XYZ file of C-alpha atoms in Angstrom:
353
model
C 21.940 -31.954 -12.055
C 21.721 -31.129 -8.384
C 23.868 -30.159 -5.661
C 23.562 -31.790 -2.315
C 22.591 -28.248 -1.344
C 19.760 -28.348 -3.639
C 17.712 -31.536 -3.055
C 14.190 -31.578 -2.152
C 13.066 -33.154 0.959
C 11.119 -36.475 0.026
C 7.509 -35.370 0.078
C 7.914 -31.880 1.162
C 7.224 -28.917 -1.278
C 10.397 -26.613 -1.146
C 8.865 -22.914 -0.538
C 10.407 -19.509 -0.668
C 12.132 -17.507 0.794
C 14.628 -20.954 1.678
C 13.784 -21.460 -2.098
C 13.349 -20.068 -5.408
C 12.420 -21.845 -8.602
C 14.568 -21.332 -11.586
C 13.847 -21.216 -15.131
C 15.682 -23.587 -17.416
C 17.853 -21.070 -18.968
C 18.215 -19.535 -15.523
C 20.113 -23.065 -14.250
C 21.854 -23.679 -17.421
C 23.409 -20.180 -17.067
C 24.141 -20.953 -13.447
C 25.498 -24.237 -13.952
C 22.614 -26.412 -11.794
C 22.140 -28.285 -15.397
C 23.927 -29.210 -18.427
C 22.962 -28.211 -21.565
C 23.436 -26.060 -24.336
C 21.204 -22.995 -26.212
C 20.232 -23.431 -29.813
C 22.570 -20.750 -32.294
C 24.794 -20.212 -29.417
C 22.022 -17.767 -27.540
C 23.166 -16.422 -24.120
C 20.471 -15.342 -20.956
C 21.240 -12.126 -20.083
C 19.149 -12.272 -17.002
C 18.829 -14.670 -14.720
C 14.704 -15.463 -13.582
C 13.836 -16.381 -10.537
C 10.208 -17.358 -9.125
C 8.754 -17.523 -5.778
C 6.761 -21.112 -4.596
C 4.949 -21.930 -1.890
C 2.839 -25.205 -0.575
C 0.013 -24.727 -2.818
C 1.368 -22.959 -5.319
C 0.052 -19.536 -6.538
C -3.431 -18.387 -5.467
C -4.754 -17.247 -8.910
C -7.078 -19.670 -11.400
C -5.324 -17.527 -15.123
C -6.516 -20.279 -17.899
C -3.345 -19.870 -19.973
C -0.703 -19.749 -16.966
C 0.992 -23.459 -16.288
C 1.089 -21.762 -12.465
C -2.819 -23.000 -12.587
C -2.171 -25.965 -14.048
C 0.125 -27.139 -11.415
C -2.483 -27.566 -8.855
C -3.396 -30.480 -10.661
C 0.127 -32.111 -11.294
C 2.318 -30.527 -8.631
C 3.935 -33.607 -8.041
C 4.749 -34.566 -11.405
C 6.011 -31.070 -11.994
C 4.622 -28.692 -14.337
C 5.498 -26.063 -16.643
C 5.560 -22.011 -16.790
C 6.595 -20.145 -19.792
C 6.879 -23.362 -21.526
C 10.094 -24.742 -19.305
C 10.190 -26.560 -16.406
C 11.445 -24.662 -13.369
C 12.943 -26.374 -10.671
C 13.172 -25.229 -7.215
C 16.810 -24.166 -5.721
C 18.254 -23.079 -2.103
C 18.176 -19.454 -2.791
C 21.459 -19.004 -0.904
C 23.667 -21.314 -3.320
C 21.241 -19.459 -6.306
C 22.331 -16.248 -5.292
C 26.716 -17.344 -5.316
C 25.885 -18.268 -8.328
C 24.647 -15.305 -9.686
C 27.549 -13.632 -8.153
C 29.740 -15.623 -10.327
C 27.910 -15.357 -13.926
C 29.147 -13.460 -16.596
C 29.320 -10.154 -17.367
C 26.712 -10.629 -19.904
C 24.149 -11.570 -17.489
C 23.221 -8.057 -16.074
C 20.229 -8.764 -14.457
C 17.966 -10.431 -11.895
C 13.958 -10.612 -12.105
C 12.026 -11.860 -9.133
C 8.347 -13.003 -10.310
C 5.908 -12.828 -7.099
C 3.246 -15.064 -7.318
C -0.168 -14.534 -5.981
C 0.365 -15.624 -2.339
C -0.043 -13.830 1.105
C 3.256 -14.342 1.784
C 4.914 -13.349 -1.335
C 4.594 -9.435 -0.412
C 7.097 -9.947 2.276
C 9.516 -12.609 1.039
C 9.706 -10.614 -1.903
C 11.388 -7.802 -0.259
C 13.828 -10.504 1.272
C 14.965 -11.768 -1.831
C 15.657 -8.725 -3.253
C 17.616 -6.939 -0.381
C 19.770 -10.036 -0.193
C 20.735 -10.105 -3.864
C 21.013 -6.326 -3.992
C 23.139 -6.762 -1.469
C 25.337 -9.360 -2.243
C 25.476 -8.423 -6.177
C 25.654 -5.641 -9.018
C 23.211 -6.782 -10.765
C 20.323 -4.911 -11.305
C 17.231 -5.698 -10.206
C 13.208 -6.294 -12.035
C 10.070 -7.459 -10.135
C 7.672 -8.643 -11.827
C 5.113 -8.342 -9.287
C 1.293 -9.193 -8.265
C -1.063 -6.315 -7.796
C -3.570 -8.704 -6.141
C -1.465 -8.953 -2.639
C -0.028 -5.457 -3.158
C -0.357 -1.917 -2.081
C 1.465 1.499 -3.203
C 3.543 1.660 0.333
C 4.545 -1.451 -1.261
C 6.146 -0.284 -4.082
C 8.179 2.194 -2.341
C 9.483 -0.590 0.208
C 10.528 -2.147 -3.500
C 12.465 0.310 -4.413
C 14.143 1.063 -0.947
C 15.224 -2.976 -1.227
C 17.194 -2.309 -4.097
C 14.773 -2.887 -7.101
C 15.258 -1.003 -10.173
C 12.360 -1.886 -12.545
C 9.187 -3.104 -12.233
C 6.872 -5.349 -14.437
C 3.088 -5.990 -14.083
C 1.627 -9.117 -16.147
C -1.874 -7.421 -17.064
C -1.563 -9.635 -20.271
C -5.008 -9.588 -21.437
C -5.868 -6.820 -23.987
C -9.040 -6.280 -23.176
C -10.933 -5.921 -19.835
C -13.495 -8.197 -21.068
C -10.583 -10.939 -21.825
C -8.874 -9.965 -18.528
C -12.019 -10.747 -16.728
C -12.494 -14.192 -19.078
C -9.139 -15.614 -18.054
C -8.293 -13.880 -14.564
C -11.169 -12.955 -12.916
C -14.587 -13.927 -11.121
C -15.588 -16.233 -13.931
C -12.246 -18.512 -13.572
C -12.257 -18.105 -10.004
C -9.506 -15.746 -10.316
C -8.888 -12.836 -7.373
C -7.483 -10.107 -10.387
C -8.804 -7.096 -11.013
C -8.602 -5.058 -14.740
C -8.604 -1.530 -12.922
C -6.284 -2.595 -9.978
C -3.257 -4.158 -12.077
C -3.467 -0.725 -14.340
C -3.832 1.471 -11.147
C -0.804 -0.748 -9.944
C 1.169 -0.003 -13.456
C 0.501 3.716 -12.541
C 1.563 3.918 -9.591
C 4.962 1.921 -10.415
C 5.711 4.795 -12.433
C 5.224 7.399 -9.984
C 7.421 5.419 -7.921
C 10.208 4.334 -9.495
C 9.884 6.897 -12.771
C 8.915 7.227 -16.327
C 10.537 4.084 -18.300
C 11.082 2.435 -15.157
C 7.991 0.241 -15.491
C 6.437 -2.183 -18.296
C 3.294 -4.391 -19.073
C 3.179 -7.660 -19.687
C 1.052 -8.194 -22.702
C 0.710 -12.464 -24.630
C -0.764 -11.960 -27.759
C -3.647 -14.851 -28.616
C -5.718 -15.054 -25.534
C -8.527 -14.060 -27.918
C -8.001 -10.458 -28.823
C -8.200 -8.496 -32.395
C -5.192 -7.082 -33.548
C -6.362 -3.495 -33.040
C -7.263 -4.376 -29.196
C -3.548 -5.753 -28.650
C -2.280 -2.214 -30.889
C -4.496 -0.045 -28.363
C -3.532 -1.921 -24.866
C 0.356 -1.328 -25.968
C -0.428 2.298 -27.052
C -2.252 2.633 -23.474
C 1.110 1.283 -21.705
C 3.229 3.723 -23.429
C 0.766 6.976 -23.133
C 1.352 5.995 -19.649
C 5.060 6.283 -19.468
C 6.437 2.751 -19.745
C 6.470 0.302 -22.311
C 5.211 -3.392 -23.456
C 6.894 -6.530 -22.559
C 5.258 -9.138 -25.223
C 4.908 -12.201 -25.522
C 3.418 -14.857 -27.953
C 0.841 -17.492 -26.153
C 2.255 -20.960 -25.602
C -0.488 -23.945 -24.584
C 1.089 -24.946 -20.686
C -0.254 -28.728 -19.719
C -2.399 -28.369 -17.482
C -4.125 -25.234 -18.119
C -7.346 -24.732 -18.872
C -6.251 -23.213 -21.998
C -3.761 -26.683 -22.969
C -5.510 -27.432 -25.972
C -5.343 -23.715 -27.779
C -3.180 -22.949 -30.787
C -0.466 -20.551 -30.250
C -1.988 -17.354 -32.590
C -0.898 -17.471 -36.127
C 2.507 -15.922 -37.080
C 2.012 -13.444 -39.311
C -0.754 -11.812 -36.456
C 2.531 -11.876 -34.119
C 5.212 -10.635 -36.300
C 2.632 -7.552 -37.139
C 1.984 -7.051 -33.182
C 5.905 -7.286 -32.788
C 6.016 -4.464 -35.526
C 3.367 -2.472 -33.887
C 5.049 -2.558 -30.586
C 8.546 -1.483 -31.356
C 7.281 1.259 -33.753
C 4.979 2.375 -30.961
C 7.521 2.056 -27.639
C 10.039 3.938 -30.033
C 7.798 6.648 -30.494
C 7.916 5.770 -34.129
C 4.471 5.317 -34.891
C 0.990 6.329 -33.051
C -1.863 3.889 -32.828
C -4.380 6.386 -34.942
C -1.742 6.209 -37.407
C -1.795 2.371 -38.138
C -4.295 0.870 -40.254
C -6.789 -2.078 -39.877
C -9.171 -4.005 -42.612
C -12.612 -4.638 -41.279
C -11.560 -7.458 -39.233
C -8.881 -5.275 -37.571
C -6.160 -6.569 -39.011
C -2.948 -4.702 -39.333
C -2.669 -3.517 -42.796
C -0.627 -0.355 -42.256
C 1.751 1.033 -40.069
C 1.663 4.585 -40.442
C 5.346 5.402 -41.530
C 7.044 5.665 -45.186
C 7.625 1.964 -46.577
C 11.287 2.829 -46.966
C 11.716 3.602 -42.940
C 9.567 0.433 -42.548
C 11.875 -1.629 -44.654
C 15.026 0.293 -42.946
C 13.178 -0.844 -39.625
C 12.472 -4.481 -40.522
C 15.458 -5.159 -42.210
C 17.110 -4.621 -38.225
C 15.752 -7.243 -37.040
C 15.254 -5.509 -34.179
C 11.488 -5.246 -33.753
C 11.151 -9.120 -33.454
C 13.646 -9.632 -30.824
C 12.920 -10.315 -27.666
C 10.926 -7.428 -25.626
C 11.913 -6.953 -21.990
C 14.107 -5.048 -19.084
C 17.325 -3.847 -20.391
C 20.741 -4.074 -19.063
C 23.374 -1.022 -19.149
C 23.658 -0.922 -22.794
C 20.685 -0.517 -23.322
C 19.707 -3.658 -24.821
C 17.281 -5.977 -23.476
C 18.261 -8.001 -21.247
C 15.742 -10.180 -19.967
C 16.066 -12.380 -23.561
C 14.224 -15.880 -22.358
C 15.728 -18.314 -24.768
C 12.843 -20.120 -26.869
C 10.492 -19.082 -24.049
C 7.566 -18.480 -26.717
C 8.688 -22.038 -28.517
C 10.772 -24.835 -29.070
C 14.066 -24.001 -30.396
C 13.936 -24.085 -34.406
C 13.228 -22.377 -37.541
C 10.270 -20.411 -36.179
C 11.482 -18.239 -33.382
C 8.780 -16.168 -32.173
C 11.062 -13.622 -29.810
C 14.767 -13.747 -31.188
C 17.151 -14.129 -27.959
C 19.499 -12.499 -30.583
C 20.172 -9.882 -33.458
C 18.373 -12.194 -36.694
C 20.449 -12.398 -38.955
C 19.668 -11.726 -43.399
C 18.008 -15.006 -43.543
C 15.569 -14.746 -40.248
C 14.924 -10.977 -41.812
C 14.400 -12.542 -45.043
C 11.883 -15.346 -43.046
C 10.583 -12.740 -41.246
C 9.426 -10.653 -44.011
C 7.886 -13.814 -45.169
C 5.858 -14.014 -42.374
C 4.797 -10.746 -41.615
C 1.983 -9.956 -43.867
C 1.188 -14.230 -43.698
């Protein structure tokens, strides 16, 4: 559903800063669609990304950002939703009337010349006009340190980089030279770095999607890296987009991703070190490096396998994305909630699957 306010010029490609796209949990929340969120789930933060004519500038295999150059009209997918393009001045009353569950706002740049600028629009406007606080998740590509600091003075209070890849060899595979792609390994660390010299320890996170190829150990060393560094790991389980060159791909198996979930919360609590967790010969995660009664204490939270992300003033995340990672159903990848005995009870099913 539509406002007048929101419809798209026949044949004309809506483009930021006019217009943001919206995820699907993002409109629902706002009231642009109807519908309702499996087990009652609420989106604590509402997602915004930037488009322009063209779309983004990158060539990543898995992202349905790629994709979209070949079915922009039809309208594609990212993060598995659709995300539909709104006039960012009715998005951001909106926002201004949500509730006071939703306690945050991320802005996702895209790789674009003009993002680096509109970017800063967006977010003084909203910062502005709202108290809610405010993520980028931003493109080292089209960025430079200044840039960072012009971030902060626009009234953002976190920053996220998508490295994604585990590996610099897998980096390279899906983002790089041989895919066409304009990223850089070194640069969107360096980037990472320097986001949390500017804006503080904790005050930045990696993006990491777990199946784009790597070992177990790899993914357990790139979140170790992350934290060593000062921030943490925002994860997330690969979905096939349509359209990408990576469509046909199997999201990876679920015990590999409820072991990687473990891993990560053990290891951005301080809770566990990655020379302390073991691995079979084909890196597998057969150990975690703490007493099996704290591990069952730990798993029986639930907490590990919810959803990793930006937090809001309680402390809990808030950036949730609803069935992001997969269709609403029995096998939720990133919980948008507390599980409950019988998800724990799946979950501990699944973990050593």
């Amino acid at each position: 559903m539509q406002s007048a306010n929101t419809a798209q010029i026949p044949g004309k490609i809506p483009e930021t800063p006019e217009y943001v796209r919206v995820s699907l949990a993002a409109a629902m929340t706002l009231g642009f669609v109807q519908g309702w969120f499996y087990r009652n789930a609420r989106l604590g933060c509402i997602n915004l990304l930037m488009t322009y004519n063209g779309g983004c500038k990158a060539n990543c295999t898995f992202c349905g950002l790629a994709g979209e150059k070949n079915q922009w009209r039809t309208g594609g997918s990212f993060i598995r939703v659709p995300w539909k393009a709104y006039v960012l001045e009715e998005v951001i009353e909106r926002i201004i009337r949500t509730p006071s569950y939703v306690s945050r706002v991320c802005i996702s740049m895209i790789t674009h010349p003009r993002a680096r600028e509109d970017v800063l629009r967006i977010c003084r406007q909203i910062a502005f006009r709202t108290d809610k606080a405010i993520s980028l998740l931003i493109s080292p590509s089209v960025l430079k340190k200044d840039d960072l600091w012009k971030m902060k003075e626009a009234g953002a209070e976190r920053i996220g980089v998508a490295i994604d890849c585990a590996t610099e060899r897998l980096f390279s595979q899906h983002r790089g030279k041989p895919v066409r792609g304009p990223h850089s390994w070194q640069r969107y660390w360096r980037t990472y770095e320097e986001s949390l010299e500017v804006f503080g320890q904790g005050m930045a996170g990696v993006h990491l999607i777990c199946g784009l190829g790597e070992t177990e150990r790899q993914m357990v060393e790139a979140i170790s890296r992350a934290r060593s560094m000062g921030g943490s790991t925002h994860l997330f389980s690969f979905f096939p987009e349509p359209g990408s060159a990576m469509e046909s791909e199997l999201p990876p198996p679920m015990g590999t991703y409820r072991r990687i979930q473990l891993a990560r919360w053990l290891i951005d609590n301080d809770r566990a070190r990655v020379g302390e967790i073991e691995f079979d010969n084909q890196d597998r995660i057969v150990g975690f490096g703490i007493p099996q009664t704290d591990l069952d204490s730990i798993i029986a939270r639930g907490e590990p396998f919810e959803t990793s992300g930006c937090p809001g003033p309680d402390g809990r995340v808030a950036c949730n994305r609803p069935y992001g990672n997969e269709k609403p159903g029995n096998q939720i990848r990133n919980f948008p909630f507390p599980p409950n005995k019988e998800d724990v009870a799946r979950i501990n099913g699944e973990l050593w699957q």
